[in-house]
C-alpha cells in the first residue's frame, strides 16, 4: 500500500564542510528532523518530518543548512496534482478531515495584482510626504447623519492598519504581547480573538478590540469594560459557516484562566451563535453589549465574505453595528478543514467593493466603518482596499511574518518552531515580545510610510480622501463584469 | 435602601438609564420596577450586589453579562434570560422564552413554569462558578446543546407529558441534566449523551437546588423529590476527538 509518511515536500541539505556539529538544529527542531548519532558522530536527517518552517536554516551559526522545496512527483497530469494524490493517501490511512493553517494557498485570481494606482502628472501637483504633512489618522465608528449631531464613540487609529483577531490559544502569549505592544505604541488596535484577555495584556487594553464569539469564552463584563471596542464574530474568511475547536490538550493552566474553562476540556465554538438566528437577533446582541457598556464604545460585527455579503452587511449596519469587518477567502486561521479554507467564500477585493457600493446606494455608508481583511501582503494591497471602499484593514499573516512565521501552514500542530502558534514553553520563549513588538511596529511604520508615498503621488494628502475613491484605480486584464463589480475602469480609460 | 422606578411608557434605553443613575447612589441595594412591559436588557452587565423586583413582563436579555445581582420577576420573562451571565440569581415566577442561560458561566436561574427552546446552550463552569438552571414545567427542543458544565434540572410539575423536547444535549461535553421522569425515549437524546441512575451526590445536588426552587415558589420539596429522576451525562468530554487527519 502507498504510505504518505515517507513523502515530504522538502529537502534539507547540510553542507558538511560548514557544519561544526554544534547540534543546535538537533536541540531546536520541534519536528525532530535533525538527529545526532553518537556512534558515528554525525547528524542524520529525517527529511520526511520537515514542515518547511526554515527555523534551522535561520538558526544555524555557520549557514550549513538549506531547506529546499521538493514536491513529490507523479506522472505529469493537468487534472491531478501530487498534492491531491498524497492527501487521498493520508485520508485513506486516517479516515479524517484534512486540517491546515494560514490562509488559502489555492490558485485564485489575485484581483489586487490586476489593479493599478494613479499618480498626478502636470494637471495637478503630486505631494511630497517628506515636506508636507500627510494624514493617515482614521476614525472607526458610526458617523452621524447630520454634522450637528453628537458624534458616537470612535476608535482613533494613527494608521489604517490594525492587527486582526488571533486568540491566545491559537497563538502564544508572547506573540499576542508583541502585537499588543506594537499596536499600543503605534496608536492602532490589536484584537483578542475568542480567547479572552490575558492579565498580562491589560496594560495594552486601551488599544484592544475584544471579540464575542459563539462560545463566549472569557466574555464577562470586565472583559467588555476593559476594551476599546467590541467585535461580535459571526465568521472568518478561512472557515465561513463553521465553528472553532481548541482541542483539550492545548487548554493548559494559563489558557484555562483566560478562557475561563477547566484545564483539559475541549473549547468548542458552535458554528452559529445560538442566540442569533436573524438580523433582529444580531441587533439584540449588539444593543445588549452597548447597554452593558453604557454606549461608551463602538460595537462591530465580523463576517466572512460570502455570496450574499452586500445585503448581509447592509443588515448588519441596520442592526446598529458601528463597524463591519469583512474577511475574504484568503483570510488566515490557526486551524481549519482544508476543503473549507480553499473552497468557501469570495475574494476580499470584490467583497469590499460591493459592500461599499451597496451601503452608498442605500444611503447608510456613514452609519458604519468598513474594515477589510484576508491576506493583505503589502501596503499596496492595503491602499487598494481603501480605494475600493474600506475604512481600514486588519492584517494577521503579515504581522506573524514580521515575528518570524515562514508560512509552513502547520499552526494546528502546536509545534511552531518560531514560538508563534504553540503553547510549549520551550518553543514560546524563542519569541521575545520586546523584539517582536519592535518588528511588528516596524512593519506598521514601513507600510504607513509607503502609503504616504503612494498617496502623495496621487496628489492626495489625507487617507480620508482616498476612501472609496475608485477613480484612483484601474483594472488590468479584467473582464467587464469584474470591472463592474469592482466599480473601476480599465487601464487606458481616462476620467 | 429601596428605590421604586415606574417603567410605564419608558423605552428600554430610558428605563436602563434610570436604573443606572439610581445605582450610582451607593446606598441603594434594592430596586423595584413597576409596570414592566417587555423592556429589554434590564440589569445588563450589572456587577453590583443589588436586588431587583420586577413587576410585569421582563423583556429580552434580562441579566445578560450580569455578575452578582439578584432579580425576582413577578410575571413572565421573554427570551435570553441570563445570557452569558457570570454570577447572580434570576427567579422568574412564571414562564420564560427561548435561549435561557446561553453561554452562562455561573449563577442560578429558577423558572417556575415553562421555558422555550434552546435552554442552557453552551453553559460552562469554571472554578467557583457553577451555573444552574431549574425549570418547574417543561423545556423546548435543544435543551443543553454543547453544554460544557453546570446543571440543568427540569421538573415537569404541571403535566404528565415528558417535559423536554427533541435533541436534548446534542454536542454536550460536560455538566449534567436531570429530568424528573422514570424514563426517556433515547431517540430524543443527542448522540453524545447517555442516561444514568442517580448517585447519592446527584441526589444531594438536586435536593439543594430543588430546595431553593421550592423556597422561592412556596412548593412542597418532599413531594417533588419523592419521584424518580433521570440523569443525562456526556459519555465523552471529546465528542469531536477523532475527526482530523494530522
PDB file of C-alpha atoms in Angstrom, chain A residues 319-475:
ATOM      1  CA  UNK A 319     -28.872  46.289  13.132  1.00  0.00           C
ATOM      2  CA  UNK A 320     -26.750  49.015  14.722  1.00  0.00           C
ATOM      3  CA  UNK A 321     -23.174  47.844  14.189  1.00  0.00           C
ATOM      4  CA  UNK A 322     -20.638  50.682  14.350  1.00  0.00           C
ATOM      5  CA  UNK A 323     -18.189  48.823  12.148  1.00  0.00           C
ATOM      6  CA  UNK A 324     -18.394  45.829   9.846  1.00  0.00           C
ATOM      7  CA  UNK A 325     -15.419  43.557   9.276  1.00  0.00           C
ATOM      8  CA  UNK A 326     -15.338  41.580   6.038  1.00  0.00           C
ATOM      9  CA  UNK A 327     -12.837  38.722   5.899  1.00  0.00           C
ATOM     10  CA  UNK A 328     -12.060  37.390   2.420  1.00  0.00           C
ATOM     11  CA  UNK A 329     -11.288  33.906   1.156  1.00  0.00           C
ATOM     12  CA  UNK A 330      -7.550  34.406   1.756  1.00  0.00           C
ATOM     13  CA  UNK A 331      -8.181  35.034   5.470  1.00  0.00           C
ATOM     14  CA  UNK A 332      -5.920  33.095   7.804  1.00  0.00           C
ATOM     15  CA  UNK A 333      -6.583  30.672  10.622  1.00  0.00           C
ATOM     16  CA  UNK A 334      -4.824  28.584  13.246  1.00  0.00           C
ATOM     17  CA  UNK A 335      -6.741  25.516  12.129  1.00  0.00           C
ATOM     18  CA  UNK A 336      -9.419  24.855   9.539  1.00  0.00           C
ATOM     19  CA  UNK A 337     -10.507  21.977   7.359  1.00  0.00           C
ATOM     20  CA  UNK A 338      -8.529  22.402   4.115  1.00  0.00           C
ATOM     21  CA  UNK A 339     -11.588  21.796   1.976  1.00  0.00           C
ATOM     22  CA  UNK A 340     -13.430  24.693   3.654  1.00  0.00           C
ATOM     23  CA  UNK A 341     -10.475  27.067   3.622  1.00  0.00           C
ATOM     24  CA  UNK A 342      -9.800  26.532  -0.057  1.00  0.00           C
ATOM     25  CA  UNK A 343     -13.349  26.447  -1.407  1.00  0.00           C
ATOM     26  CA  UNK A 344     -15.705  28.599   0.635  1.00  0.00           C
ATOM     27  CA  UNK A 345     -16.084  32.370   0.408  1.00  0.00           C
ATOM     28  CA  UNK A 346     -15.218  35.079  -2.110  1.00  0.00           C
ATOM     29  CA  UNK A 347     -12.162  37.293  -2.687  1.00  0.00           C
ATOM     30  CA  UNK A 348     -11.952  40.346  -0.426  1.00  0.00           C
ATOM     31  CA  UNK A 349     -11.407  42.799  -3.315  1.00  0.00           C
ATOM     32  CA  UNK A 350     -14.834  42.022  -4.782  1.00  0.00           C
ATOM     33  CA  UNK A 351     -16.497  41.801  -1.369  1.00  0.00           C
ATOM     34  CA  UNK A 352     -15.296  45.158  -0.112  1.00  0.00           C
ATOM     35  CA  UNK A 353     -16.213  46.858  -3.384  1.00  0.00           C
ATOM     36  CA  UNK A 354     -19.775  45.505  -3.484  1.00  0.00           C
ATOM     37  CA  UNK A 355     -20.402  46.180   0.214  1.00  0.00           C
ATOM     38  CA  UNK A 356     -19.188  49.781  -0.039  1.00  0.00           C
ATOM     39  CA  UNK A 357     -21.295  50.269  -3.181  1.00  0.00           C
ATOM     40  CA  UNK A 358     -24.415  48.778  -1.588  1.00  0.00           C
ATOM     41  CA  UNK A 359     -24.121  50.862   1.585  1.00  0.00           C
ATOM     42  CA  UNK A 360     -23.674  54.012  -0.511  1.00  0.00           C
ATOM     43  CA  UNK A 361     -26.690  53.202  -2.673  1.00  0.00           C
ATOM     44  CA  UNK A 362     -28.785  52.701   0.433  1.00  0.00           C
ATOM     45  CA  UNK A 363     -27.519  55.957   1.972  1.00  0.00           C
ATOM     46  CA  UNK A 364     -26.174  54.245   5.095  1.00  0.00           C
ATOM     47  CA  UNK A 365     -22.439  54.212   4.378  1.00  0.00           C
ATOM     48  CA  UNK A 366     -21.831  56.794   7.109  1.00  0.00           C
ATOM     49  CA  UNK A 367     -23.508  54.622   9.724  1.00  0.00           C
ATOM     50  CA  UNK A 368     -20.652  52.130   9.988  1.00  0.00           C
ATOM     51  CA  UNK A 369     -16.958  51.854   9.210  1.00  0.00           C
ATOM     52  CA  UNK A 370     -15.864  49.102   6.884  1.00  0.00           C
ATOM     53  CA  UNK A 371     -12.816  47.001   7.758  1.00  0.00           C
ATOM     54  CA  UNK A 372     -11.377  44.626   5.165  1.00  0.00           C
ATOM     55  CA  UNK A 373      -9.152  41.667   5.885  1.00  0.00           C
ATOM     56  CA  UNK A 374      -7.835  38.456   4.447  1.00  0.00           C
ATOM     57  CA  UNK A 375      -4.355  38.034   3.039  1.00  0.00           C
ATOM     58  CA  UNK A 376      -3.022  41.591   2.715  1.00  0.00           C
ATOM     59  CA  UNK A 377       0.575  41.143   1.585  1.00  0.00           C
ATOM     60  CA  UNK A 378       1.824  44.695   1.238  1.00  0.00           C
ATOM     61  CA  UNK A 379       0.944  48.358   1.643  1.00  0.00           C
ATOM     62  CA  UNK A 380      -0.242  48.263  -1.988  1.00  0.00           C
ATOM     63  CA  UNK A 381      -2.956  45.745  -1.112  1.00  0.00           C
ATOM     64  CA  UNK A 382      -3.942  47.991   1.809  1.00  0.00           C
ATOM     65  CA  UNK A 383      -4.194  51.173  -0.223  1.00  0.00           C
ATOM     66  CA  UNK A 384      -6.152  49.425  -2.994  1.00  0.00           C
ATOM     67  CA  UNK A 385      -8.629  48.024  -0.448  1.00  0.00           C
ATOM     68  CA  UNK A 386      -9.118  51.533   0.937  1.00  0.00           C
ATOM     69  CA  UNK A 387      -9.675  52.977  -2.530  1.00  0.00           C
ATOM     70  CA  UNK A 388     -12.231  50.213  -3.101  1.00  0.00           C
ATOM     71  CA  UNK A 389     -14.127  51.413  -0.041  1.00  0.00           C
ATOM     72  CA  UNK A 390     -12.587  50.106   3.173  1.00  0.00           C
ATOM     73  CA  UNK A 391     -12.004  52.493   6.084  1.00  0.00           C
ATOM     74  CA  UNK A 392      -9.204  50.362   7.478  1.00  0.00           C
ATOM     75  CA  UNK A 393      -7.762  46.881   7.178  1.00  0.00           C
ATOM     76  CA  UNK A 394      -6.838  44.090   9.528  1.00  0.00           C
ATOM     77  CA  UNK A 395      -3.582  42.198   8.981  1.00  0.00           C
ATOM     78  CA  UNK A 396      -2.841  38.830  10.561  1.00  0.00           C
ATOM     79  CA  UNK A 397      -0.472  36.718   8.495  1.00  0.00           C
ATOM     80  CA  UNK A 398       1.695  39.714   7.576  1.00  0.00           C
ATOM     81  CA  UNK A 399       2.035  40.557  11.274  1.00  0.00           C
ATOM     82  CA  UNK A 400       3.042  36.979  12.079  1.00  0.00           C
ATOM     83  CA  UNK A 401       5.614  37.001   9.285  1.00  0.00           C
ATOM     84  CA  UNK A 402       7.161  40.031  10.985  1.00  0.00           C
ATOM     85  CA  UNK A 403       7.504  37.798  14.084  1.00  0.00           C
ATOM     86  CA  UNK A 404       9.253  35.008  12.171  1.00  0.00           C
ATOM     87  CA  UNK A 405       6.473  32.968  10.524  1.00  0.00           C
ATOM     88  CA  UNK A 406       7.503  31.323   7.248  1.00  0.00           C
ATOM     89  CA  UNK A 407       4.008  30.145   6.230  1.00  0.00           C
ATOM     90  CA  UNK A 408       4.536  26.432   6.743  1.00  0.00           C
ATOM     91  CA  UNK A 409       0.772  26.167   7.441  1.00  0.00           C
ATOM     92  CA  UNK A 410       1.218  23.788  10.368  1.00  0.00           C
ATOM     93  CA  UNK A 411      -0.188  26.116  13.040  1.00  0.00           C
ATOM     94  CA  UNK A 412      -2.662  23.417  14.136  1.00  0.00           C
ATOM     95  CA  UNK A 413       0.086  21.013  15.276  1.00  0.00           C
ATOM     96  CA  UNK A 414       1.150  23.271  18.152  1.00  0.00           C
ATOM     97  CA  UNK A 415       4.809  22.665  17.237  1.00  0.00           C
ATOM     98  CA  UNK A 416       5.636  26.068  15.779  1.00  0.00           C
ATOM     99  CA  UNK A 417       9.411  26.422  15.898  1.00  0.00           C
ATOM    100  CA  UNK A 418       9.110  30.203  15.755  1.00  0.00           C
ATOM    101  CA  UNK A 419       7.202  30.253  19.068  1.00  0.00           C
ATOM    102  CA  UNK A 420       4.114  31.774  17.476  1.00  0.00           C
ATOM    103  CA  UNK A 421       1.423  29.105  17.034  1.00  0.00           C
ATOM    104  CA  UNK A 422       2.327  26.988  20.051  1.00  0.00           C
ATOM    105  CA  UNK A 423       1.923  26.918  23.828  1.00  0.00           C
ATOM    106  CA  UNK A 424       5.020  24.788  24.507  1.00  0.00           C
ATOM    107  CA  UNK A 425       7.191  26.914  26.832  1.00  0.00           C
ATOM    108  CA  UNK A 426      10.357  25.539  25.207  1.00  0.00           C
ATOM    109  CA  UNK A 427       9.165  26.973  21.892  1.00  0.00           C
ATOM    110  CA  UNK A 428       7.336  30.143  23.011  1.00  0.00           C
ATOM    111  CA  UNK A 429      10.373  31.521  24.842  1.00  0.00           C
ATOM    112  CA  UNK A 430      12.098  31.814  21.459  1.00  0.00           C
ATOM    113  CA  UNK A 431       9.817  34.719  20.690  1.00  0.00           C
ATOM    114  CA  UNK A 432      10.989  37.691  22.723  1.00  0.00           C
ATOM    115  CA  UNK A 433       7.988  40.031  22.995  1.00  0.00           C
ATOM    116  CA  UNK A 434      10.214  43.111  23.148  1.00  0.00           C
ATOM    117  CA  UNK A 435      11.864  42.217  19.852  1.00  0.00           C
ATOM    118  CA  UNK A 436       8.537  41.011  18.444  1.00  0.00           C
ATOM    119  CA  UNK A 437       6.922  44.334  19.317  1.00  0.00           C
ATOM    120  CA  UNK A 438       9.762  46.224  17.652  1.00  0.00           C
ATOM    121  CA  UNK A 439       9.482  44.185  14.443  1.00  0.00           C
ATOM    122  CA  UNK A 440       5.727  44.391  14.135  1.00  0.00           C
ATOM    123  CA  UNK A 441       5.924  48.107  14.936  1.00  0.00           C
ATOM    124  CA  UNK A 442       8.487  48.441  12.142  1.00  0.00           C
ATOM    125  CA  UNK A 443       6.098  46.740   9.750  1.00  0.00           C
ATOM    126  CA  UNK A 444       3.343  49.230  10.598  1.00  0.00           C
ATOM    127  CA  UNK A 445       5.798  52.095  10.178  1.00  0.00           C
ATOM    128  CA  UNK A 446       7.130  50.846   6.851  1.00  0.00           C
ATOM    129  CA  UNK A 447       3.692  50.269   5.334  1.00  0.00           C
ATOM    130  CA  UNK A 448       2.448  53.621   6.634  1.00  0.00           C
ATOM    131  CA  UNK A 449       5.396  55.415   5.017  1.00  0.00           C
ATOM    132  CA  UNK A 450       4.728  53.628   1.746  1.00  0.00           C
ATOM    133  CA  UNK A 451       1.046  54.537   1.879  1.00  0.00           C
ATOM    134  CA  UNK A 452       2.031  58.174   2.363  1.00  0.00           C
ATOM    135  CA  UNK A 453       4.312  57.983  -0.683  1.00  0.00           C
ATOM    136  CA  UNK A 454       1.577  56.491  -2.838  1.00  0.00           C
ATOM    137  CA  UNK A 455      -0.995  58.995  -1.582  1.00  0.00           C
ATOM    138  CA  UNK A 456       1.365  61.863  -2.274  1.00  0.00           C
ATOM    139  CA  UNK A 457       1.900  60.613  -5.777  1.00  0.00           C
ATOM    140  CA  UNK A 458      -1.837  60.734  -6.369  1.00  0.00           C
ATOM    141  CA  UNK A 459      -1.895  64.301  -5.092  1.00  0.00           C
ATOM    142  CA  UNK A 460      -3.891  63.339  -2.026  1.00  0.00           C
ATOM    143  CA  UNK A 461      -2.808  64.402   1.466  1.00  0.00           C
ATOM    144  CA  UNK A 462      -5.287  62.519   3.629  1.00  0.00           C
ATOM    145  CA  UNK A 463      -6.291  58.885   3.610  1.00  0.00           C
ATOM    146  CA  UNK A 464      -9.891  60.065   4.139  1.00  0.00           C
ATOM    147  CA  UNK A 465      -9.855  61.457   0.600  1.00  0.00           C
ATOM    148  CA  UNK A 466      -8.856  58.113  -0.870  1.00  0.00           C
ATOM    149  CA  UNK A 467     -11.619  56.116   0.815  1.00  0.00           C
ATOM    150  CA  UNK A 468     -13.853  54.685  -1.901  1.00  0.00           C
ATOM    151  CA  UNK A 469     -12.115  56.955  -4.438  1.00  0.00           C
ATOM    152  CA  UNK A 470     -12.169  54.365  -7.209  1.00  0.00           C
ATOM    153  CA  UNK A 471     -11.102  56.816  -9.893  1.00  0.00           C
ATOM    154  CA  UNK A 472      -7.597  56.307  -8.491  1.00  0.00           C
ATOM    155  CA  UNK A 473      -7.760  52.663  -9.552  1.00  0.00           C
ATOM    156  CA  UNK A 474      -7.653  50.989 -12.955  1.00  0.00           C
ATOM    157  CA  UNK A 475      -8.006  47.336 -13.840  1.00  0.00           C
TER     158      UNK A 475
END
